[in-house]
Backbone as a ProteinNet text record, in pm:
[ID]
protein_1_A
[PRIMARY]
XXXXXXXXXXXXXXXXXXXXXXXXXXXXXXXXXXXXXXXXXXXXXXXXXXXXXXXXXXXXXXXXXXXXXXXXXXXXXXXXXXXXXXXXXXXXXXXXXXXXXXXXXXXXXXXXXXXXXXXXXXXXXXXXXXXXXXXXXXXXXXXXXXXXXXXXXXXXXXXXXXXXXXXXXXXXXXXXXXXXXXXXXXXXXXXXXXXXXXXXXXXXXXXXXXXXXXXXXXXXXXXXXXXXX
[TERTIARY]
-64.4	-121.7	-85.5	-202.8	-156.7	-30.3	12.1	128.2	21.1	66.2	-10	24.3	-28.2	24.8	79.4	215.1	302.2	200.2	124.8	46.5	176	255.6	337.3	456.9	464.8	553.1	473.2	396.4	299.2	270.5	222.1	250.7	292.1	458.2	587.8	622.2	610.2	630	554.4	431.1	330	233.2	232.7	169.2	26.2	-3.3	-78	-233.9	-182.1	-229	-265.3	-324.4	-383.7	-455.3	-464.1	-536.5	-616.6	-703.2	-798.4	-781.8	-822.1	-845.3	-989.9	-1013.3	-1166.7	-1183	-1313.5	-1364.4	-1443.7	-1418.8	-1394.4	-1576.6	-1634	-1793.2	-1899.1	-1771.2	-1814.9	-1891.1	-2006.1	-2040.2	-2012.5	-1901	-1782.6	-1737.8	-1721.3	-1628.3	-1687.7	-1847.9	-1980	-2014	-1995.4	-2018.9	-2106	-2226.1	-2276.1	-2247.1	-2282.3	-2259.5	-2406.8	-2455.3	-2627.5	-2627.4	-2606.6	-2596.8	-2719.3	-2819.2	-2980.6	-3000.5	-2895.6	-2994.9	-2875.5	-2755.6	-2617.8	-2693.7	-2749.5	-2808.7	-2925.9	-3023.5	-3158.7	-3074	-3015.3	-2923.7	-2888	-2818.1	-2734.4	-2871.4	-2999	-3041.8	-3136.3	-3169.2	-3216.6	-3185.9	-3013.8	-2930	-2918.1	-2947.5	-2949.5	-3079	-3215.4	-3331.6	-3338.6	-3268.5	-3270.4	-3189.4	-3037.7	-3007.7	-3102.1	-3188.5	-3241.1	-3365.3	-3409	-3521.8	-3477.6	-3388.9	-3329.4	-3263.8	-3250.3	-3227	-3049.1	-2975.8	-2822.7	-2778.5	-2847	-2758.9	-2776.7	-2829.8	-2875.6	-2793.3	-2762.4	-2722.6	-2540.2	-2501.5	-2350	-2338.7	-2414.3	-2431.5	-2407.3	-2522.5	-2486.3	-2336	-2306.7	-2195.5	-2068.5	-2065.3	-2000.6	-2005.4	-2117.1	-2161.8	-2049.6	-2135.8	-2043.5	-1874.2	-1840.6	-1672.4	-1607.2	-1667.7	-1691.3	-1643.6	-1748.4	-1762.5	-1700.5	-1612.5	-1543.9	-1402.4	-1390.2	-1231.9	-1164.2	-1214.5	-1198.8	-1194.8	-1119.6	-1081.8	-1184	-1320.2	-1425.1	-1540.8	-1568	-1695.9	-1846	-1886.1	-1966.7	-1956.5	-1782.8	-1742.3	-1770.4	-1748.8	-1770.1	-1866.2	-1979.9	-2094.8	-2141.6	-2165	-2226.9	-2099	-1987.7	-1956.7	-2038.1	-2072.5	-2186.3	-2329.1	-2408	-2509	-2426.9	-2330	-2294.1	-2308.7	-2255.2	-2180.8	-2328.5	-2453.1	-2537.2	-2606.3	-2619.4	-2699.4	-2602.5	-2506.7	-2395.9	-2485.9	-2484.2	-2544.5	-2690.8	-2774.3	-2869.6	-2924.3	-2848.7	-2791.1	-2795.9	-2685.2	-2643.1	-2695.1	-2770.5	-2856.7	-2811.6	-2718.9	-2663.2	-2517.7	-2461.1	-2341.5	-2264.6	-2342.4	-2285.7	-2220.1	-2303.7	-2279.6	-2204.8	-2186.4	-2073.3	-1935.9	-1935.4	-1830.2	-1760.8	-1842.3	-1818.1	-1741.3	-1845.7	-1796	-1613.9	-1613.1	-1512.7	-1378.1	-1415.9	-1298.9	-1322.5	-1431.6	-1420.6	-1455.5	-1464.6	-1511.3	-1434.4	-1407.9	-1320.9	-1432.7	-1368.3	-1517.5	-1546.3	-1633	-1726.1	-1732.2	-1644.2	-1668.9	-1773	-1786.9	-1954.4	-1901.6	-1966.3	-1949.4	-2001.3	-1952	-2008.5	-2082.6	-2008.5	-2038.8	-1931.4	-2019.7	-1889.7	-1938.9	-1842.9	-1842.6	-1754.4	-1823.9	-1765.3	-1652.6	-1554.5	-1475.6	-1350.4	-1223.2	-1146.5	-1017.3	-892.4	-777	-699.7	-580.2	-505.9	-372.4	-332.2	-201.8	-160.4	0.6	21.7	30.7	-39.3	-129.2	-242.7	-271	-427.2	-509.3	-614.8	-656.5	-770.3	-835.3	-881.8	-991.7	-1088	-1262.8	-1276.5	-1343.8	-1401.3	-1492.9	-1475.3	-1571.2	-1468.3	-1475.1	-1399.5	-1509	-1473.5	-1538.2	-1481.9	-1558.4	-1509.6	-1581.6	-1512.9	-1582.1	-1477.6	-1581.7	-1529.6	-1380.9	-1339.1	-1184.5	-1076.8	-1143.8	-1053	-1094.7	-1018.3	-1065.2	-988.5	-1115.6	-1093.5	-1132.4	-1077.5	-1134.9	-1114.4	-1197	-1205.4	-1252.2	-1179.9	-1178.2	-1352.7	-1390.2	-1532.7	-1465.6	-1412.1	-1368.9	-1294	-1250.6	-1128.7	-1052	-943.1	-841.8	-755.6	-663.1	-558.6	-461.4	-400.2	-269.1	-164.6	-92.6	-17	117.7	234.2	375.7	378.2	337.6	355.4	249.4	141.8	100.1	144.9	124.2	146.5	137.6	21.1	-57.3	-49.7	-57.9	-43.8	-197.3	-194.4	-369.9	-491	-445.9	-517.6	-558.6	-709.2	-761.5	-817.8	-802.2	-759.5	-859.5	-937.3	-972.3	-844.8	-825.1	-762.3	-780.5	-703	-765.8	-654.3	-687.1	-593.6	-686.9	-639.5	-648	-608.2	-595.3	-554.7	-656.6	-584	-628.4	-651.4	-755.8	-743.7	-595	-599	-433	-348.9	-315.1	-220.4	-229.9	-348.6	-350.3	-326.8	-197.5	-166.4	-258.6	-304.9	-395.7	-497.4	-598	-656.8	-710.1	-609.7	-602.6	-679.7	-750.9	-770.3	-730.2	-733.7	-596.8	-692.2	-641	-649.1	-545.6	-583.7	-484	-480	-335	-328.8	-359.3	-373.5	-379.5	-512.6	-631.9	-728.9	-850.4	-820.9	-877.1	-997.2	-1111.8	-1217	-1215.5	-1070.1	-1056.6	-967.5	-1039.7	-1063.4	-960	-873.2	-819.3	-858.2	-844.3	-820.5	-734.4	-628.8	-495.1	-524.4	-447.7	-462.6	-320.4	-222.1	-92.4	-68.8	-14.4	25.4	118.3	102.9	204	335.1	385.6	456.8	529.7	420.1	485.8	412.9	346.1	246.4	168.1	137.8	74.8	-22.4	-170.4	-296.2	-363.8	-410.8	-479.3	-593.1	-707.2	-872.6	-961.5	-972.1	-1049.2	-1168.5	-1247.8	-1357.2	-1463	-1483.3	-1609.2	-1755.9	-1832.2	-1948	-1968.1	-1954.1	-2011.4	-1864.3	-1806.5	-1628.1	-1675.8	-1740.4	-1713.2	-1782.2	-1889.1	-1909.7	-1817.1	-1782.4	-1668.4	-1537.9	-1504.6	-1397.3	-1425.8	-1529.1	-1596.9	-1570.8	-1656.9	-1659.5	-1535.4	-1450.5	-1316.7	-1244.2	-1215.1	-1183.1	-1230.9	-1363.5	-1413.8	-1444.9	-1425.4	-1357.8	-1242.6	-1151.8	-1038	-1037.2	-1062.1	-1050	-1127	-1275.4	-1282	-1238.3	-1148.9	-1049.4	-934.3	-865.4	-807.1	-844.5	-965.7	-1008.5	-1035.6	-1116.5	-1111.8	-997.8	-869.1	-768.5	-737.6	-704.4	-634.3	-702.4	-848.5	-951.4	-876.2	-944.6	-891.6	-748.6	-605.3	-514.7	-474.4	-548.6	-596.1	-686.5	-777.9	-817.2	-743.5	-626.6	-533.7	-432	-457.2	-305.3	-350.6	-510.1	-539.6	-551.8
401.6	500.6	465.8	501.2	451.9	531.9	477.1	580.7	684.2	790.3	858.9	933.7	958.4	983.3	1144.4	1114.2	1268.2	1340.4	1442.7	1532	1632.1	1680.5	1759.7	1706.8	1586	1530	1464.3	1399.4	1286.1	1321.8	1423.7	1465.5	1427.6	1463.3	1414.2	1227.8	1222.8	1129.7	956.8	991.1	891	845.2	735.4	727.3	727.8	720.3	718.4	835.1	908.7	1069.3	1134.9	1210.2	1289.2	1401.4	1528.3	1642.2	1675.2	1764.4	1771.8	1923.2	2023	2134.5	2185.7	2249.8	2329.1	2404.4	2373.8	2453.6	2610.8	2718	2848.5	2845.2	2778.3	2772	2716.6	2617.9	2502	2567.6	2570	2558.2	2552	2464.2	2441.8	2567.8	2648.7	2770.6	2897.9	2868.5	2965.2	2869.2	2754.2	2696.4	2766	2723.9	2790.9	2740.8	2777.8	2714.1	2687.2	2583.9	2608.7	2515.6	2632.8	2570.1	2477.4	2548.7	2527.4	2368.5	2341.7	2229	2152.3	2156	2055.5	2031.5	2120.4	2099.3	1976.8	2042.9	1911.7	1821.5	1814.4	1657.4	1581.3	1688.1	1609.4	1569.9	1631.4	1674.9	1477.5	1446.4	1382.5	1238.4	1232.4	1105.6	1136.4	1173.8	1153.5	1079.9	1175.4	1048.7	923.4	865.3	786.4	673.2	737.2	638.8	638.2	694.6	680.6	595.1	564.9	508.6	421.6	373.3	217.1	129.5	41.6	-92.9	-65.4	-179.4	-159	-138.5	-190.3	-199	-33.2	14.9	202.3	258.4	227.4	270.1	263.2	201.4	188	251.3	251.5	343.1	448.7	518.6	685.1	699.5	589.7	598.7	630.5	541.3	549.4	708.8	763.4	900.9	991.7	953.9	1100.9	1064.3	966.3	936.9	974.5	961	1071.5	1178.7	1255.3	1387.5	1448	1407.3	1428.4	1403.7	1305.5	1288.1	1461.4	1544.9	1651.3	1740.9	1862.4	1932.5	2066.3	2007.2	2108.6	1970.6	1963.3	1902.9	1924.3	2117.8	2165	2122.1	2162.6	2151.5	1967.3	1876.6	1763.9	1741.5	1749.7	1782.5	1814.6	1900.4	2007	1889.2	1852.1	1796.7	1637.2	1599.9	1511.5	1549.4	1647.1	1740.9	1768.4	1802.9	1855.2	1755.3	1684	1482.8	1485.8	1437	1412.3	1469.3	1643.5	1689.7	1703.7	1657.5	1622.7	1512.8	1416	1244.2	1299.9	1372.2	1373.5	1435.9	1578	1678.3	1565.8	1494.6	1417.8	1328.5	1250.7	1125.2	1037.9	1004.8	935.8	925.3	775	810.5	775.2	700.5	625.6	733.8	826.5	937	1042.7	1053.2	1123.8	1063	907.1	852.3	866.1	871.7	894.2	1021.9	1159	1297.1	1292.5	1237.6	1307.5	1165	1062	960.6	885.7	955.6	842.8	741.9	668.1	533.5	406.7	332.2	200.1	147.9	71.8	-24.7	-125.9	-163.9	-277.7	-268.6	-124	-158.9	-52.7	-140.3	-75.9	-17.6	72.4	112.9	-6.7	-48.2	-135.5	-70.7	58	95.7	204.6	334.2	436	462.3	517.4	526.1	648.9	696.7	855.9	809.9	871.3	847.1	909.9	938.4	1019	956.3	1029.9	953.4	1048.1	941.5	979.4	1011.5	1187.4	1232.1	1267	1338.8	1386.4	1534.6	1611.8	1782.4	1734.9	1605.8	1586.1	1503.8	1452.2	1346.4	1459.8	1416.6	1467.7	1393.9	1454.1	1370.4	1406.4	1263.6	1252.2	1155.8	1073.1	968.7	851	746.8	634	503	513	488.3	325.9	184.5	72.9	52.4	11.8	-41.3	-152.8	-221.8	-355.7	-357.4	-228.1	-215.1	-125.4	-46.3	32.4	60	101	173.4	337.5	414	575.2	687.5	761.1	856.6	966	1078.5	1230.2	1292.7	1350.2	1485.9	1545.8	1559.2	1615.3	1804.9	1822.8	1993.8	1995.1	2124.5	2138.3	2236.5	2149.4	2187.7	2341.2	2355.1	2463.8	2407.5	2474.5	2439.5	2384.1	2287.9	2219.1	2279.1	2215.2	2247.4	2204.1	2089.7	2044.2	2077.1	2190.4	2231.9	2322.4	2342.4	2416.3	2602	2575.6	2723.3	2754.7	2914	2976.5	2990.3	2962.3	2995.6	2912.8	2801	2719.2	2630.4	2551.2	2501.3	2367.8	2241.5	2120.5	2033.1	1908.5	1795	1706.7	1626.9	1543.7	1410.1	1349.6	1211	1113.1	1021	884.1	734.1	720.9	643.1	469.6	356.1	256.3	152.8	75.9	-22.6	-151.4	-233.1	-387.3	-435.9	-414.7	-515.2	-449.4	-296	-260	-292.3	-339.7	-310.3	-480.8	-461.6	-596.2	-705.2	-581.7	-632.9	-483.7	-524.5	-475.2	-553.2	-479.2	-512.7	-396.4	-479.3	-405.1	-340.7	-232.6	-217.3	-56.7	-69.9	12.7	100	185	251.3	140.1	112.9	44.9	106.1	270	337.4	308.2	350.3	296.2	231.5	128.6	40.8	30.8	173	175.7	255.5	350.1	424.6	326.1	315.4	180.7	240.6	150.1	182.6	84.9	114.5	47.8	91.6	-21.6	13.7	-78	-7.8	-46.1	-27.5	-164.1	-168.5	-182.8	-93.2	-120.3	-248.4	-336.4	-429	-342.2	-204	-177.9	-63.4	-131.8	-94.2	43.2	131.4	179.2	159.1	295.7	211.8	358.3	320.7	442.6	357.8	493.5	473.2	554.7	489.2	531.6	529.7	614.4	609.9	676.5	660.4	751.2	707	591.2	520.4	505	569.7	556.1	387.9	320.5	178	77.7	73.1	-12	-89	-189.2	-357.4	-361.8	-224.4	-316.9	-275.1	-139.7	-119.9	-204.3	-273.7	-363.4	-471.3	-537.9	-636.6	-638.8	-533.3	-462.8	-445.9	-421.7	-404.6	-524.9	-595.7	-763.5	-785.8	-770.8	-936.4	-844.7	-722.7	-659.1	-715.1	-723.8	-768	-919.5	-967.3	-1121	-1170.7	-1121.1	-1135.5	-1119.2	-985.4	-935.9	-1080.7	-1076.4	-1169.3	-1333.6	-1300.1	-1496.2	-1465.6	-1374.7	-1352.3	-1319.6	-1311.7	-1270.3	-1420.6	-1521	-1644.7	-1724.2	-1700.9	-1753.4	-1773.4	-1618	-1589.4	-1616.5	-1628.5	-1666.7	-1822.5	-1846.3	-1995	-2078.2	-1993	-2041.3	-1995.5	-1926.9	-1860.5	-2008.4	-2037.2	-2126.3	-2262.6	-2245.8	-2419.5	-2432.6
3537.9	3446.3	3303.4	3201.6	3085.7	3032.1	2933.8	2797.8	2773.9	2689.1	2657.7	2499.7	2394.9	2254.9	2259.8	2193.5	2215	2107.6	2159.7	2025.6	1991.6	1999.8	1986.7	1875.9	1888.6	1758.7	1642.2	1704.4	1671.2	1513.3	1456	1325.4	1219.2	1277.3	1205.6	1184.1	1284.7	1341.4	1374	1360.9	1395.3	1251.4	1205.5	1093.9	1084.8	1200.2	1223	1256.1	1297.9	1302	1265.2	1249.4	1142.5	1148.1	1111.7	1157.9	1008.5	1060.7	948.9	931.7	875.4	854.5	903.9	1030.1	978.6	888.5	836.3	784.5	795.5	748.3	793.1	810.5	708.5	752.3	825.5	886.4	1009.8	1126.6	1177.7	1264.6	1442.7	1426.2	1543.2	1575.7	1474.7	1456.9	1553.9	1592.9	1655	1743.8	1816.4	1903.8	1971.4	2046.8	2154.5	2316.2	2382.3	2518.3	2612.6	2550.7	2579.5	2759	2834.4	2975.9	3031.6	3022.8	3022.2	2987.1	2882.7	2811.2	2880.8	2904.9	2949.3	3095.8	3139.7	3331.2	3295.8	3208.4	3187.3	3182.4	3109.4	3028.4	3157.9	3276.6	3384.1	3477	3447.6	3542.5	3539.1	3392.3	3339	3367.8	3360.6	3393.8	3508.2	3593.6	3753.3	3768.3	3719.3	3754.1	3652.2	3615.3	3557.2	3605.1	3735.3	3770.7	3918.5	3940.7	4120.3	4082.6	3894.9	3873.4	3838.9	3750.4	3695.6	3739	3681.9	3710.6	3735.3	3794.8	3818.9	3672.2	3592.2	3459.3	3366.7	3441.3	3439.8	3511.3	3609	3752.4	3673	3614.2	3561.6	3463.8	3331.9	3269	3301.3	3410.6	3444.9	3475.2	3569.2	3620	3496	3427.9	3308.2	3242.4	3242.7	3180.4	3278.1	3423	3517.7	3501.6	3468.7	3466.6	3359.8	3233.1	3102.1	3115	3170.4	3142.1	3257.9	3361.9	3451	3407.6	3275.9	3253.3	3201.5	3179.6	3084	3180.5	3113.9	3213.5	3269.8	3193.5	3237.6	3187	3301.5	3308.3	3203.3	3213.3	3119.6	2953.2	2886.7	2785.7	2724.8	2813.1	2793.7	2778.5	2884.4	2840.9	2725.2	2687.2	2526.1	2408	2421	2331.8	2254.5	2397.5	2364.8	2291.4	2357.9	2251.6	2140.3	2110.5	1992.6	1889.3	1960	1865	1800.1	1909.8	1855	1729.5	1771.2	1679.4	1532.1	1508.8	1425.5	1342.2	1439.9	1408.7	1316.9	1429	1357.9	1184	1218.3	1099.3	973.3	990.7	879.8	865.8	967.7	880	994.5	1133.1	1170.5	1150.8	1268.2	1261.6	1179.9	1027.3	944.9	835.9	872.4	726.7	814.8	959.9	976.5	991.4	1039.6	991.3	820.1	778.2	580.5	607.3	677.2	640.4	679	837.7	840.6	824	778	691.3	603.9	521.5	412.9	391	302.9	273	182.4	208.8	140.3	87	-22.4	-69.3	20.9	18.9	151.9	283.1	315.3	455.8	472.2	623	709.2	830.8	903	1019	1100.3	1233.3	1290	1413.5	1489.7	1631.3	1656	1732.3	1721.8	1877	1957.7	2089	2126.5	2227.3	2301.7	2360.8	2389.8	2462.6	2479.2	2509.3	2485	2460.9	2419.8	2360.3	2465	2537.3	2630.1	2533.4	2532.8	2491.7	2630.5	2545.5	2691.2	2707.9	2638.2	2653	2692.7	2745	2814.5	2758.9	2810.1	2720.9	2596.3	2527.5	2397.5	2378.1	2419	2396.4	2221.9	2195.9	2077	2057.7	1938.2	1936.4	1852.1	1874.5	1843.7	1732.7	1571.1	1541.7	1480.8	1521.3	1424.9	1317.2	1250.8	1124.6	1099.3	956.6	944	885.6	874	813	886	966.9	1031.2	1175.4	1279.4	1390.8	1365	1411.4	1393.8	1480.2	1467	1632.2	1560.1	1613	1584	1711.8	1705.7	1820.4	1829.1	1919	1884	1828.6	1914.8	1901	1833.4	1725.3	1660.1	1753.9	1746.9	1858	1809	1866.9	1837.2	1747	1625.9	1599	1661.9	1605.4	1689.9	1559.3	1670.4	1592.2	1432.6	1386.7	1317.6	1164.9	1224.8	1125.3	1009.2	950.4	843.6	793.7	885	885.7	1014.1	1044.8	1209	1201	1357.6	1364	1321.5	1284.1	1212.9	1304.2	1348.4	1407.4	1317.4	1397	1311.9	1445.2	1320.3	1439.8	1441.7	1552.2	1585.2	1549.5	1440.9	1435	1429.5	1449.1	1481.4	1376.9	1308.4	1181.9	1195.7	1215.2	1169.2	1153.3	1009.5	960.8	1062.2	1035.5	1112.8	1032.1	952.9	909	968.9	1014.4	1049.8	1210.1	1294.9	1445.2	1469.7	1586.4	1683.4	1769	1822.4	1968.1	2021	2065	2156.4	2313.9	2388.7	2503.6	2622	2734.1	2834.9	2909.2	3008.7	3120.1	3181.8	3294.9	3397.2	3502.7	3518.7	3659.5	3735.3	3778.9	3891	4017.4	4040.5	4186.4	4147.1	4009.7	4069.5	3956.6	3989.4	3874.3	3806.3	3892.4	3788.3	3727.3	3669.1	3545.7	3456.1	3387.8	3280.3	3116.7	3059	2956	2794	2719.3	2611.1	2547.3	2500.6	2437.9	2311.7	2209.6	2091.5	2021	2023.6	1956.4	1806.4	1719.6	1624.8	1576.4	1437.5	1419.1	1401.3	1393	1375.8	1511.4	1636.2	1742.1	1875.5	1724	1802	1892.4	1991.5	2096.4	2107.5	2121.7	2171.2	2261.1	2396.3	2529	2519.6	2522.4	2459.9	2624.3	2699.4	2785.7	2822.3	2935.2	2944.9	2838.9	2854.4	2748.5	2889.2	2786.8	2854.9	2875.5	2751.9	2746.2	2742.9	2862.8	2813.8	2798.3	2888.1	2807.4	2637.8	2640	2478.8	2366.3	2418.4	2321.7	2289.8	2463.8	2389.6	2352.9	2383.5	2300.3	2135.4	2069.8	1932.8	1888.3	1952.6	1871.2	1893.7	1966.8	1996.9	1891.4	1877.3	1774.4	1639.1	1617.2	1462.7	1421.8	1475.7	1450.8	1491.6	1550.8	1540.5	1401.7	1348	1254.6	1136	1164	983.3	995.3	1099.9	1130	1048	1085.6	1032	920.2	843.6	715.3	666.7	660.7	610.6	557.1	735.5	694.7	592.7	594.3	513.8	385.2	313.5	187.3	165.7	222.2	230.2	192.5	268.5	276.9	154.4	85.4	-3.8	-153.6	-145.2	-270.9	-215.7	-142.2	-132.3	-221.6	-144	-190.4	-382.8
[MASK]
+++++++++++++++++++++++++++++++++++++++++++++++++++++++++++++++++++++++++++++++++++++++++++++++++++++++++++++++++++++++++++++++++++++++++++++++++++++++++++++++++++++++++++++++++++++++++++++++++++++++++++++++++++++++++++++++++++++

């Protein structure tokens, strides 16, 4: 079984981390629970895997393993409708990557992916976003106050922040009891360690983040390399 990130210290403690504030006019805040449309949705990716090809057929699979990692199936569900009509709202996922971290000069979003971050109050569905400078995740839901907040009562997204210069490795890994719940671990150079599971699409996600960072990597020694010469 993977490690899993202490949310309870992690705060204080983790440089990595990061909570956001909702906003009192957010939307999130009135959530609906549109059952009707979460059933079409399931109802939809079922004929789609009894009509498609194997490479459909894993996909769904990928979907039902998703939305089964969470501790309510429905809620996982609608967090995906939610994500989207988020995406769409704003223009895509380039301009909700902006909303909720910002922007460095030159970098681009490359590929953002559903998936959830293994703590140990449970794992925490969100969306995991690379770009050419950082890997980033946000909570789809704003969670409950945690110890380390500031304010009582205060409801915060969950985010986990690091730079390609600051990240070691991204490595694969799985349950050993059972190896098609699939992990991605992502080590800090300074020791950190995050477990990203429940990806609809694993191999392309770890693909995308492999070769993000193998490329900051070669562009680093590059430019390094050409200050030396």
């Amino acid at each position: 079984m993977a490690q899993s990130t202490n949310m309870s210290n992690s705060g204080n403690n983790n440089p990595y981390v990061h909570t956001s504030p909702l906003p009192t006019s957010s939307a999130a805040t009135n959530r609906a629970n549109p059952m009707g449309t979460v059933c079409d949705a399931l109802n939809r990716c079922s004929r789609k895997v009894e009509e498609g090809t194997r490479r459909a057929e894993i996909m769904a699979d990928n979907f039902w393993n998703h939305i089964r990692i969470g501790s309510s199936l429905a809620d996982a569900a609608v967090a995906r409708i939610v994500q989207g009509t988020k995406e769409l709202t704003l223009g895509g996922p380039d301009m909700l990557f902006q909303q909720s971290f910002g922007i460095f000069p030159g970098e681009k979003l490359i590929k953002s992916f559903a998936c959830y971050l293994s703590t140990t109050s449970g794992p925490v569905i969100g969306t995991l976003y690379v770009s050419t400078k950082r890997l980033a995740f946000c909570s789809d839901y704003p969670l409950c106050r945690y110890p380390f907040s500031q304010q009582q009562n205060q409801s915060v997204h969950y985010k986990v922040i690091v730079q390609l210069d600051q990240l070691r490795t991204v490595n694969p890994s799985s349950n050993r009891f059972n190896p098609a719940e699939k992990y991605i671990q992502l080590v800090t150079v300074d020791g950190y360690e995050f477990y990203f599971m429940g990806f609809i699409a694993y191999d392309k996600a770890f693909k995308t983040m492999r070769d993000a960072l193998q490329h900051h990597d070669n562009h680093s020694r590059e430019s390094l390399n050409g200050q030396e010469a």
